[in-house]
Amino acid sequence: MSADSPRSQSCTCIAPINIAVIKYWGKSDEDQIIPLNDSISLTLNTDYMYTKTTATISTELTKDSIILNNEEASGDGVRFQNCLSEIRKLAASSKHASTVEKSKLKVAIVSQNNFPTKAGLASSASGYACLVFTLAQLFELESHKSELSALARRGSGSACRSLFGGFVQWFHESQPCVARPIAEAQHWPQLRCLVAVVSNTSKAVGSTEGMSRSVKTSKLLEYRIKHVVRDRVEEMKMAILQKDFVKFAELTMQDSNQFHAICLDTYPPLFYMNSTSQAIIQLVHRYNEIRQNIKVAYTFDAGPNAVLFMEEAELNRFASVFHSFFGSIPHESFFRGKVLDPVDSTKDVEALGPDNALKGQVQYTIVCHVGQGPKNIDPTG
Amino acid sequence: MSADSPRSQSCTCIAPINIAVIKYWGKSDEDQIIPLNDSISLTLNTDYMYTKTTATISTELTKDSIILNNEEASGDGVRFQNCLSEIRKLAASSKHASTVEKSKLKVAIVSQNNFPTKAGLASSASGYACLVFTLAQLFELESHKSELSALARRGSGSACRSLFGGFVQWFHESQPCVARPIAEAQHWPQLRCLVAVVSNTSKAVGSTEGMSRSVKTSKLLEYRIKHVVRDRVEEMKMAILQKDFVKFAELTMQDSNQFHAICLDTYPPLFYMNSTSQAIIQLVHRYNEIRQNIKVAYTFDAGPNAVLFMEEAELNRFASVFHSFFGSIPHESFFRGKVLDPVDSTKDVEALGPDNALKGQVQYTIVCHVGQGPKNIDPTG
């Protein structure tokens, strides 16, 4: 926390996004945001994508306010109000007089996603994680990890996972319902991730409404919850702990596909993937075929953008192939977040069967790895 | 049968295609082609789409031969050989000496699908139904309806349904495994069907390989078979018998979506629908919304072409809307098989939200109704 005058104090933090490899889809309690199943995610490094939030408390403020991506968010911000009032309750019950005092002050919040707007990248997870983390720093509630994860959950379900770095599991039956790390960021240092930003994304049904519709209408979702996902969570945990890429990749792809199958079994059906997403899936399977092993995995959330996983040893080769198929801008501008070495992909492209129709269907790609949870970036933080 | 010389006899028949509204996907016996679940289909009229087969037996023939769509099909035609040898067995065990005699002769078959080539319309169902029906006519085995349905099934599973007109159920547990009519073609005279031939269809995994892959890898298919489809078959039968269009339409759409959900849950996933198929689905749901009732239903088989159902009262209105969105050729050339009256669709299109990007994504559309089973078209047949 910055050492302002006691009458006004502020704190700035950043928080990461996370990508689920075992998907969360469906709530048992819409208000409390309790999921129907456990999910597992990887927290991505914050070199290129993060939410940055500054929270200020001051005796001068007469009301709470929040500015999200340069726009005032007021009125209907129910979830924001929920988060804020819950964190105040936590602060008010503190043993520390200073925390109790601060809980009485009004708060001004400015939050900004640094990732490209309109890219269709989910921002609510990093956004609420950052909000909760920043307020916790300001109110000196950092030690209440479980309560904070539960609070972030009330803002946006998957935000509870973004409070932790590394490999994270969100438990649907825990009390309170929270996420906890499976392994830290450094556990699997070879793991790499490409976030492919697909061109021409079209508006789709939001995930809150979408999952509610699935719970009501998809008979297959019931089966997934009761009979599939429990075992998959355990298998995924083992694959991560053992750094078994082939198993990790298979489970990741199968769970992404099953999630989108549930969307299609929903009535009326939900389409989040588009023809580019399909082409990416088909390329990954064909690539794994010519490599005679599972070297790359895909996963898709409630949108057409692909997240691709591979190990460091495969990164430059696959990236060049991917760029050859989907990129229409130079290699060095197509990959962001980290400089990659271009590799001659002529032979691979020939083996895969060239398809010029795909050119330009991916705008660009962000290169990531598994990273840390939220952090305070104030000079004195 | 034509009254040729006794040393040479020939017979020409046509057979219809059928469209499943409760889908067949997955076999319990690959060789015998026993499905994992019952399915229900509608047989379409043969004014525009049919298979036409001529079978000739002659003492002059020294070997069996088959010409399919002007190409000689020999050698690996295992299913064809199965069909022919089974029907010969049936003929050889006949009480009629003439049938037994004929069963000893070699057969020459010429079969032609009159529906547009490369349109991605399934032809194997009408093809094998026509083959079996024509041979049965030639061998005077018409009365053996159950055996013939079972024989057609050995050629191509869903062919067993094309041996009957009207509304047909294929029973997976019957002995032998056959189809039987639920209601005849005249039962629901208002029912209409549009077969939309989608542009730019791409090669996909064949349905034989696809369903085998689903059986091996989709956990959701198991659930569909055990817990979903049995009830749906009964509900669909009731909806048909009661001519309850809303119920019929809902079940048809839900079952099509569930079938494609299973395809997506298959590993590696199967994509049969494309972005045009998605756009058609979305248009149908939006159209039903503005009509404040379910007026139109879609179903998709293992390809991107849509089959749309509606009642006669909705046909001209919906067809004009559909043409406005997807057609790039004049109304009178866009609809084939029956002349439709164009309706001013300006207001509907406005309510639905125009989308010029869809123009030309459907090549043309065939207008059909529920029709009769195969028939002998010889002048004396």
PDB file of C-alpha atoms in Angstrom, chain A residues 118-316:
ATOM      1  CA  LYS A 118     -13.120  -6.468 -28.744  1.00  0.00           C
ATOM      2  CA  ALA A 119     -10.801  -9.463 -28.918  1.00  0.00           C
ATOM      3  CA  GLY A 120     -13.422 -11.547 -27.161  1.00  0.00           C
ATOM      4  CA  LEU A 121     -11.025 -12.467 -24.376  1.00  0.00           C
ATOM      5  CA  ALA A 122     -12.808 -13.024 -21.108  1.00  0.00           C
ATOM      6  CA  SER A 123     -11.960 -10.164 -18.776  1.00  0.00           C
ATOM      7  CA  SER A 124     -14.350 -10.725 -15.902  1.00  0.00           C
ATOM      8  CA  ALA A 125     -12.133 -13.312 -14.193  1.00  0.00           C
ATOM      9  CA  SER A 126      -9.053 -11.082 -14.013  1.00  0.00           C
ATOM     10  CA  GLY A 127     -11.270  -8.058 -13.390  1.00  0.00           C
ATOM     11  CA  TYR A 128     -12.975  -9.358 -10.250  1.00  0.00           C
ATOM     12  CA  ALA A 129      -9.834 -11.077  -9.003  1.00  0.00           C
ATOM     13  CA  CYS A 130      -8.030  -7.752  -9.291  1.00  0.00           C
ATOM     14  CA  LEU A 131     -10.839  -5.864  -7.573  1.00  0.00           C
ATOM     15  CA  VAL A 132     -10.926  -8.239  -4.618  1.00  0.00           C
ATOM     16  CA  PHE A 133      -7.153  -8.481  -4.369  1.00  0.00           C
ATOM     17  CA  THR A 134      -6.682  -4.706  -4.490  1.00  0.00           C
ATOM     18  CA  LEU A 135      -9.335  -4.040  -1.854  1.00  0.00           C
ATOM     19  CA  ALA A 136      -7.807  -6.748   0.307  1.00  0.00           C
ATOM     20  CA  GLN A 137      -4.430  -5.027   0.057  1.00  0.00           C
ATOM     21  CA  LEU A 138      -5.975  -1.703   0.953  1.00  0.00           C
ATOM     22  CA  PHE A 139      -7.898  -3.140   3.899  1.00  0.00           C
ATOM     23  CA  GLU A 140      -4.958  -5.336   4.974  1.00  0.00           C
ATOM     24  CA  LEU A 141      -6.935  -8.559   4.535  1.00  0.00           C
ATOM     25  CA  GLU A 142      -4.276 -10.423   2.508  1.00  0.00           C
ATOM     26  CA  SER A 143      -4.147 -13.359   4.911  1.00  0.00           C
ATOM     27  CA  HIS A 144      -7.829 -14.242   4.367  1.00  0.00           C
ATOM     28  CA  LYS A 145      -7.104 -16.232   1.207  1.00  0.00           C
ATOM     29  CA  SER A 146     -10.190 -18.472   1.311  1.00  0.00           C
ATOM     30  CA  GLU A 147     -12.611 -15.639   2.001  1.00  0.00           C
ATOM     31  CA  LEU A 148     -11.072 -13.621  -0.826  1.00  0.00           C
ATOM     32  CA  SER A 149     -11.413 -16.469  -3.327  1.00  0.00           C
ATOM     33  CA  ALA A 150     -15.059 -16.843  -2.279  1.00  0.00           C
ATOM     34  CA  LEU A 151     -15.592 -13.099  -2.673  1.00  0.00           C
ATOM     35  CA  ALA A 152     -14.081 -13.023  -6.148  1.00  0.00           C
ATOM     36  CA  ARG A 153     -16.379 -15.931  -7.013  1.00  0.00           C
ATOM     37  CA  ARG A 154     -19.411 -13.803  -6.161  1.00  0.00           C
ATOM     38  CA  GLY A 155     -18.237 -11.304  -8.774  1.00  0.00           C
ATOM     39  CA  SER A 156     -17.532 -13.748 -11.561  1.00  0.00           C
ATOM     40  CA  GLY A 157     -17.307 -17.484 -10.934  1.00  0.00           C
ATOM     41  CA  SER A 158     -13.956 -18.155 -12.546  1.00  0.00           C
ATOM     42  CA  ALA A 159     -12.412 -15.061 -10.893  1.00  0.00           C
ATOM     43  CA  CYS A 160     -11.859 -17.189  -7.782  1.00  0.00           C
ATOM     44  CA  ARG A 161      -9.242 -19.114  -9.775  1.00  0.00           C
ATOM     45  CA  SER A 162      -7.397 -15.963 -10.880  1.00  0.00           C
ATOM     46  CA  LEU A 163      -6.476 -15.193  -7.268  1.00  0.00           C
ATOM     47  CA  PHE A 164      -3.844 -17.911  -7.464  1.00  0.00           C
ATOM     48  CA  GLY A 165      -0.858 -18.480  -9.701  1.00  0.00           C
ATOM     49  CA  GLY A 166       0.047 -21.802 -11.312  1.00  0.00           C
ATOM     50  CA  PHE A 167      -2.412 -24.680 -11.687  1.00  0.00           C
ATOM     51  CA  VAL A 168      -5.650 -24.109  -9.832  1.00  0.00           C
ATOM     52  CA  GLN A 169      -8.677 -26.180  -8.867  1.00  0.00           C
ATOM     53  CA  TRP A 170     -12.051 -24.658  -8.019  1.00  0.00           C
ATOM     54  CA  PHE A 171     -13.969 -26.928  -5.638  1.00  0.00           C
ATOM     55  CA  HIS A 172     -17.736 -26.922  -6.009  1.00  0.00           C
ATOM     56  CA  GLU A 173     -18.367 -28.684  -2.716  1.00  0.00           C
ATOM     57  CA  SER A 174     -15.904 -26.888  -0.459  1.00  0.00           C
ATOM     58  CA  GLN A 175     -17.225 -24.625   2.325  1.00  0.00           C
ATOM     59  CA  PRO A 176     -16.867 -21.810   1.435  1.00  0.00           C
ATOM     60  CA  CYS A 177     -16.800 -22.561  -2.276  1.00  0.00           C
ATOM     61  CA  VAL A 178     -13.259 -21.587  -3.283  1.00  0.00           C
ATOM     62  CA  ALA A 179     -10.294 -22.300  -5.513  1.00  0.00           C
ATOM     63  CA  ARG A 180      -6.914 -23.564  -4.339  1.00  0.00           C
ATOM     64  CA  PRO A 181      -3.648 -24.207  -6.176  1.00  0.00           C
ATOM     65  CA  ILE A 182      -2.758 -27.730  -7.325  1.00  0.00           C
ATOM     66  CA  ALA A 183       0.786 -26.776  -8.261  1.00  0.00           C
ATOM     67  CA  GLU A 184       2.694 -23.511  -8.450  1.00  0.00           C
ATOM     68  CA  ALA A 185       3.632 -21.647 -11.634  1.00  0.00           C
ATOM     69  CA  GLN A 186       7.196 -23.018 -11.695  1.00  0.00           C
ATOM     70  CA  HIS A 187       6.014 -26.630 -11.441  1.00  0.00           C
ATOM     71  CA  TRP A 188       5.923 -27.248 -15.211  1.00  0.00           C
ATOM     72  CA  PRO A 189       8.299 -24.692 -16.687  1.00  0.00           C
ATOM     73  CA  GLN A 190       8.243 -26.159 -20.233  1.00  0.00           C
ATOM     74  CA  LEU A 191       4.519 -25.554 -20.709  1.00  0.00           C
ATOM     75  CA  ARG A 192       3.658 -22.870 -23.271  1.00  0.00           C
ATOM     76  CA  CYS A 193       0.404 -21.390 -24.389  1.00  0.00           C
ATOM     77  CA  LEU A 194      -0.710 -19.563 -27.545  1.00  0.00           C
ATOM     78  CA  VAL A 195      -3.839 -17.444 -27.351  1.00  0.00           C
ATOM     79  CA  ALA A 196      -5.092 -17.126 -30.940  1.00  0.00           C
ATOM     80  CA  VAL A 197      -7.324 -14.103 -31.481  1.00  0.00           C
ATOM     81  CA  VAL A 198      -9.767 -15.095 -34.198  1.00  0.00           C
ATOM     82  CA  SER A 199     -10.953 -12.527 -36.758  1.00  0.00           C
ATOM     83  CA  ASN A 200     -14.619 -11.737 -37.238  1.00  0.00           C
ATOM     84  CA  THR A 201     -15.960 -12.757 -33.903  1.00  0.00           C
ATOM     85  CA  SER A 202     -19.706 -12.357 -33.802  1.00  0.00           C
ATOM     86  CA  LYS A 203     -21.923 -11.588 -30.850  1.00  0.00           C
ATOM     87  CA  ALA A 204     -23.062 -14.683 -28.996  1.00  0.00           C
ATOM     88  CA  VAL A 205     -25.234 -15.460 -25.985  1.00  0.00           C
ATOM     89  CA  GLY A 206     -23.380 -14.364 -22.813  1.00  0.00           C
ATOM     90  CA  SER A 207     -21.989 -17.117 -20.630  1.00  0.00           C
ATOM     91  CA  THR A 208     -24.229 -16.356 -17.634  1.00  0.00           C
ATOM     92  CA  GLU A 209     -27.367 -16.735 -19.715  1.00  0.00           C
ATOM     93  CA  GLY A 210     -25.847 -19.562 -21.748  1.00  0.00           C
ATOM     94  CA  MET A 211     -25.006 -21.755 -18.781  1.00  0.00           C
ATOM     95  CA  SER A 212     -28.380 -21.152 -17.220  1.00  0.00           C
ATOM     96  CA  ARG A 213     -30.032 -22.277 -20.456  1.00  0.00           C
ATOM     97  CA  SER A 214     -27.828 -25.397 -20.542  1.00  0.00           C
ATOM     98  CA  VAL A 215     -28.753 -26.324 -16.962  1.00  0.00           C
ATOM     99  CA  LYS A 216     -32.434 -26.046 -17.865  1.00  0.00           C
ATOM    100  CA  THR A 217     -32.410 -27.849 -21.208  1.00  0.00           C
ATOM    101  CA  SER A 218     -29.368 -30.058 -21.803  1.00  0.00           C
ATOM    102  CA  LYS A 219     -29.865 -33.668 -20.754  1.00  0.00           C
ATOM    103  CA  LEU A 220     -26.244 -34.353 -21.588  1.00  0.00           C
ATOM    104  CA  LEU A 221     -25.021 -31.740 -19.065  1.00  0.00           C
ATOM    105  CA  GLU A 222     -26.618 -33.732 -16.249  1.00  0.00           C
ATOM    106  CA  TYR A 223     -24.640 -36.775 -17.329  1.00  0.00           C
ATOM    107  CA  ARG A 224     -21.407 -34.806 -17.665  1.00  0.00           C
ATOM    108  CA  ILE A 225     -21.797 -33.541 -14.102  1.00  0.00           C
ATOM    109  CA  LYS A 226     -22.754 -36.868 -12.574  1.00  0.00           C
ATOM    110  CA  HIS A 227     -20.585 -39.272 -14.494  1.00  0.00           C
ATOM    111  CA  VAL A 228     -17.800 -37.673 -16.512  1.00  0.00           C
ATOM    112  CA  VAL A 229     -16.259 -34.621 -14.947  1.00  0.00           C
ATOM    113  CA  ARG A 230     -15.407 -36.015 -11.509  1.00  0.00           C
ATOM    114  CA  ASP A 231     -13.031 -38.624 -12.945  1.00  0.00           C
ATOM    115  CA  ARG A 232     -11.648 -36.137 -15.429  1.00  0.00           C
ATOM    116  CA  VAL A 233     -10.704 -33.704 -12.662  1.00  0.00           C
ATOM    117  CA  GLU A 234      -8.736 -36.438 -10.911  1.00  0.00           C
ATOM    118  CA  GLU A 235      -7.062 -37.545 -14.129  1.00  0.00           C
ATOM    119  CA  MET A 236      -6.199 -33.962 -15.015  1.00  0.00           C
ATOM    120  CA  LYS A 237      -4.720 -33.348 -11.586  1.00  0.00           C
ATOM    121  CA  MET A 238      -2.515 -36.418 -12.000  1.00  0.00           C
ATOM    122  CA  ALA A 239      -1.489 -35.383 -15.529  1.00  0.00           C
ATOM    123  CA  ILE A 240      -0.454 -31.963 -14.212  1.00  0.00           C
ATOM    124  CA  LEU A 241       1.390 -33.319 -11.180  1.00  0.00           C
ATOM    125  CA  GLN A 242       3.230 -35.822 -13.378  1.00  0.00           C
ATOM    126  CA  LYS A 243       3.776 -33.261 -16.168  1.00  0.00           C
ATOM    127  CA  ASP A 244       2.333 -35.852 -18.562  1.00  0.00           C
ATOM    128  CA  PHE A 245       1.753 -33.665 -21.615  1.00  0.00           C
ATOM    129  CA  VAL A 246      -0.008 -36.303 -23.737  1.00  0.00           C
ATOM    130  CA  LYS A 247      -2.578 -37.031 -21.034  1.00  0.00           C
ATOM    131  CA  PHE A 248      -2.950 -33.344 -20.197  1.00  0.00           C
ATOM    132  CA  ALA A 249      -3.516 -32.543 -23.876  1.00  0.00           C
ATOM    133  CA  GLU A 250      -6.055 -35.307 -24.479  1.00  0.00           C
ATOM    134  CA  LEU A 251      -8.118 -34.388 -21.437  1.00  0.00           C
ATOM    135  CA  THR A 252      -7.944 -30.699 -22.328  1.00  0.00           C
ATOM    136  CA  MET A 253      -9.210 -31.272 -25.871  1.00  0.00           C
ATOM    137  CA  GLN A 254     -11.863 -33.757 -24.813  1.00  0.00           C
ATOM    138  CA  ASP A 255     -13.193 -31.473 -22.123  1.00  0.00           C
ATOM    139  CA  SER A 256     -13.298 -28.459 -24.423  1.00  0.00           C
ATOM    140  CA  ASN A 257     -15.189 -30.497 -27.002  1.00  0.00           C
ATOM    141  CA  GLN A 258     -17.592 -31.847 -24.411  1.00  0.00           C
ATOM    142  CA  PHE A 259     -18.331 -28.358 -23.153  1.00  0.00           C
ATOM    143  CA  HIS A 260     -19.177 -27.229 -26.701  1.00  0.00           C
ATOM    144  CA  ALA A 261     -21.196 -30.418 -27.212  1.00  0.00           C
ATOM    145  CA  ILE A 262     -23.274 -29.432 -24.159  1.00  0.00           C
ATOM    146  CA  CYS A 263     -23.745 -25.995 -25.742  1.00  0.00           C
ATOM    147  CA  LEU A 264     -25.070 -27.640 -28.888  1.00  0.00           C
ATOM    148  CA  ASP A 265     -27.349 -29.933 -26.861  1.00  0.00           C
ATOM    149  CA  THR A 266     -28.776 -26.810 -25.185  1.00  0.00           C
ATOM    150  CA  TYR A 267     -32.135 -25.610 -26.532  1.00  0.00           C
ATOM    151  CA  PRO A 268     -32.026 -23.325 -28.442  1.00  0.00           C
ATOM    152  CA  PRO A 269     -28.404 -24.312 -29.087  1.00  0.00           C
ATOM    153  CA  LEU A 270     -25.416 -22.127 -28.191  1.00  0.00           C
ATOM    154  CA  PHE A 271     -22.671 -21.651 -30.759  1.00  0.00           C
ATOM    155  CA  TYR A 272     -19.431 -20.274 -29.391  1.00  0.00           C
ATOM    156  CA  MET A 273     -16.995 -21.763 -31.871  1.00  0.00           C
ATOM    157  CA  ASN A 274     -17.066 -20.678 -35.506  1.00  0.00           C
ATOM    158  CA  SER A 275     -15.595 -22.046 -38.722  1.00  0.00           C
ATOM    159  CA  THR A 276     -12.125 -20.730 -37.812  1.00  0.00           C
ATOM    160  CA  SER A 277     -12.313 -22.543 -34.472  1.00  0.00           C
ATOM    161  CA  GLN A 278     -13.225 -25.745 -36.357  1.00  0.00           C
ATOM    162  CA  ALA A 279     -10.291 -25.248 -38.727  1.00  0.00           C
ATOM    163  CA  ILE A 280      -7.915 -24.772 -35.772  1.00  0.00           C
ATOM    164  CA  ILE A 281      -9.182 -27.986 -34.144  1.00  0.00           C
ATOM    165  CA  GLN A 282      -8.722 -29.876 -37.381  1.00  0.00           C
ATOM    166  CA  LEU A 283      -5.220 -28.468 -37.878  1.00  0.00           C
ATOM    167  CA  VAL A 284      -4.172 -29.486 -34.354  1.00  0.00           C
ATOM    168  CA  HIS A 285      -5.363 -33.063 -34.860  1.00  0.00           C
ATOM    169  CA  ARG A 286      -3.676 -33.281 -38.250  1.00  0.00           C
ATOM    170  CA  TYR A 287      -0.483 -31.773 -36.830  1.00  0.00           C
ATOM    171  CA  ASN A 288      -0.443 -34.342 -34.025  1.00  0.00           C
ATOM    172  CA  GLU A 289      -0.953 -37.030 -36.651  1.00  0.00           C
ATOM    173  CA  ILE A 290       2.071 -36.014 -38.726  1.00  0.00           C
ATOM    174  CA  ARG A 291       4.125 -35.616 -35.533  1.00  0.00           C
ATOM    175  CA  GLN A 292       2.945 -39.138 -34.604  1.00  0.00           C
ATOM    176  CA  ASN A 293       2.284 -38.014 -31.064  1.00  0.00           C
ATOM    177  CA  ILE A 294       0.147 -35.480 -29.227  1.00  0.00           C
ATOM    178  CA  LYS A 295       2.276 -32.376 -29.293  1.00  0.00           C
ATOM    179  CA  VAL A 296      -0.396 -29.661 -29.210  1.00  0.00           C
ATOM    180  CA  ALA A 297      -3.774 -29.267 -27.477  1.00  0.00           C
ATOM    181  CA  TYR A 298      -6.591 -26.765 -27.958  1.00  0.00           C
ATOM    182  CA  THR A 299      -9.272 -25.413 -25.699  1.00  0.00           C
ATOM    183  CA  PHE A 300     -12.098 -22.947 -26.400  1.00  0.00           C
ATOM    184  CA  ASP A 301     -14.182 -20.973 -23.928  1.00  0.00           C
ATOM    185  CA  ALA A 302     -17.461 -19.195 -24.661  1.00  0.00           C
ATOM    186  CA  GLY A 303     -16.094 -17.638 -27.851  1.00  0.00           C
ATOM    187  CA  PRO A 304     -14.213 -18.540 -31.032  1.00  0.00           C
ATOM    188  CA  ASN A 305     -10.656 -17.731 -29.805  1.00  0.00           C
ATOM    189  CA  ALA A 306      -8.393 -20.740 -29.390  1.00  0.00           C
ATOM    190  CA  VAL A 307      -5.962 -21.358 -26.555  1.00  0.00           C
ATOM    191  CA  LEU A 308      -3.273 -23.806 -27.609  1.00  0.00           C
ATOM    192  CA  PHE A 309      -0.925 -25.653 -25.269  1.00  0.00           C
ATOM    193  CA  MET A 310       2.397 -27.245 -26.091  1.00  0.00           C
ATOM    194  CA  GLU A 311       5.810 -27.731 -24.520  1.00  0.00           C
ATOM    195  CA  GLU A 312       8.694 -25.334 -25.183  1.00  0.00           C
ATOM    196  CA  ALA A 313      10.439 -27.853 -27.488  1.00  0.00           C
ATOM    197  CA  GLU A 314       7.487 -27.735 -29.915  1.00  0.00           C
ATOM    198  CA  LEU A 315       6.752 -24.020 -29.698  1.00  0.00           C
ATOM    199  CA  ASN A 316       8.741 -22.528 -32.585  1.00  0.00           C
TER     200      ASN A 316
END
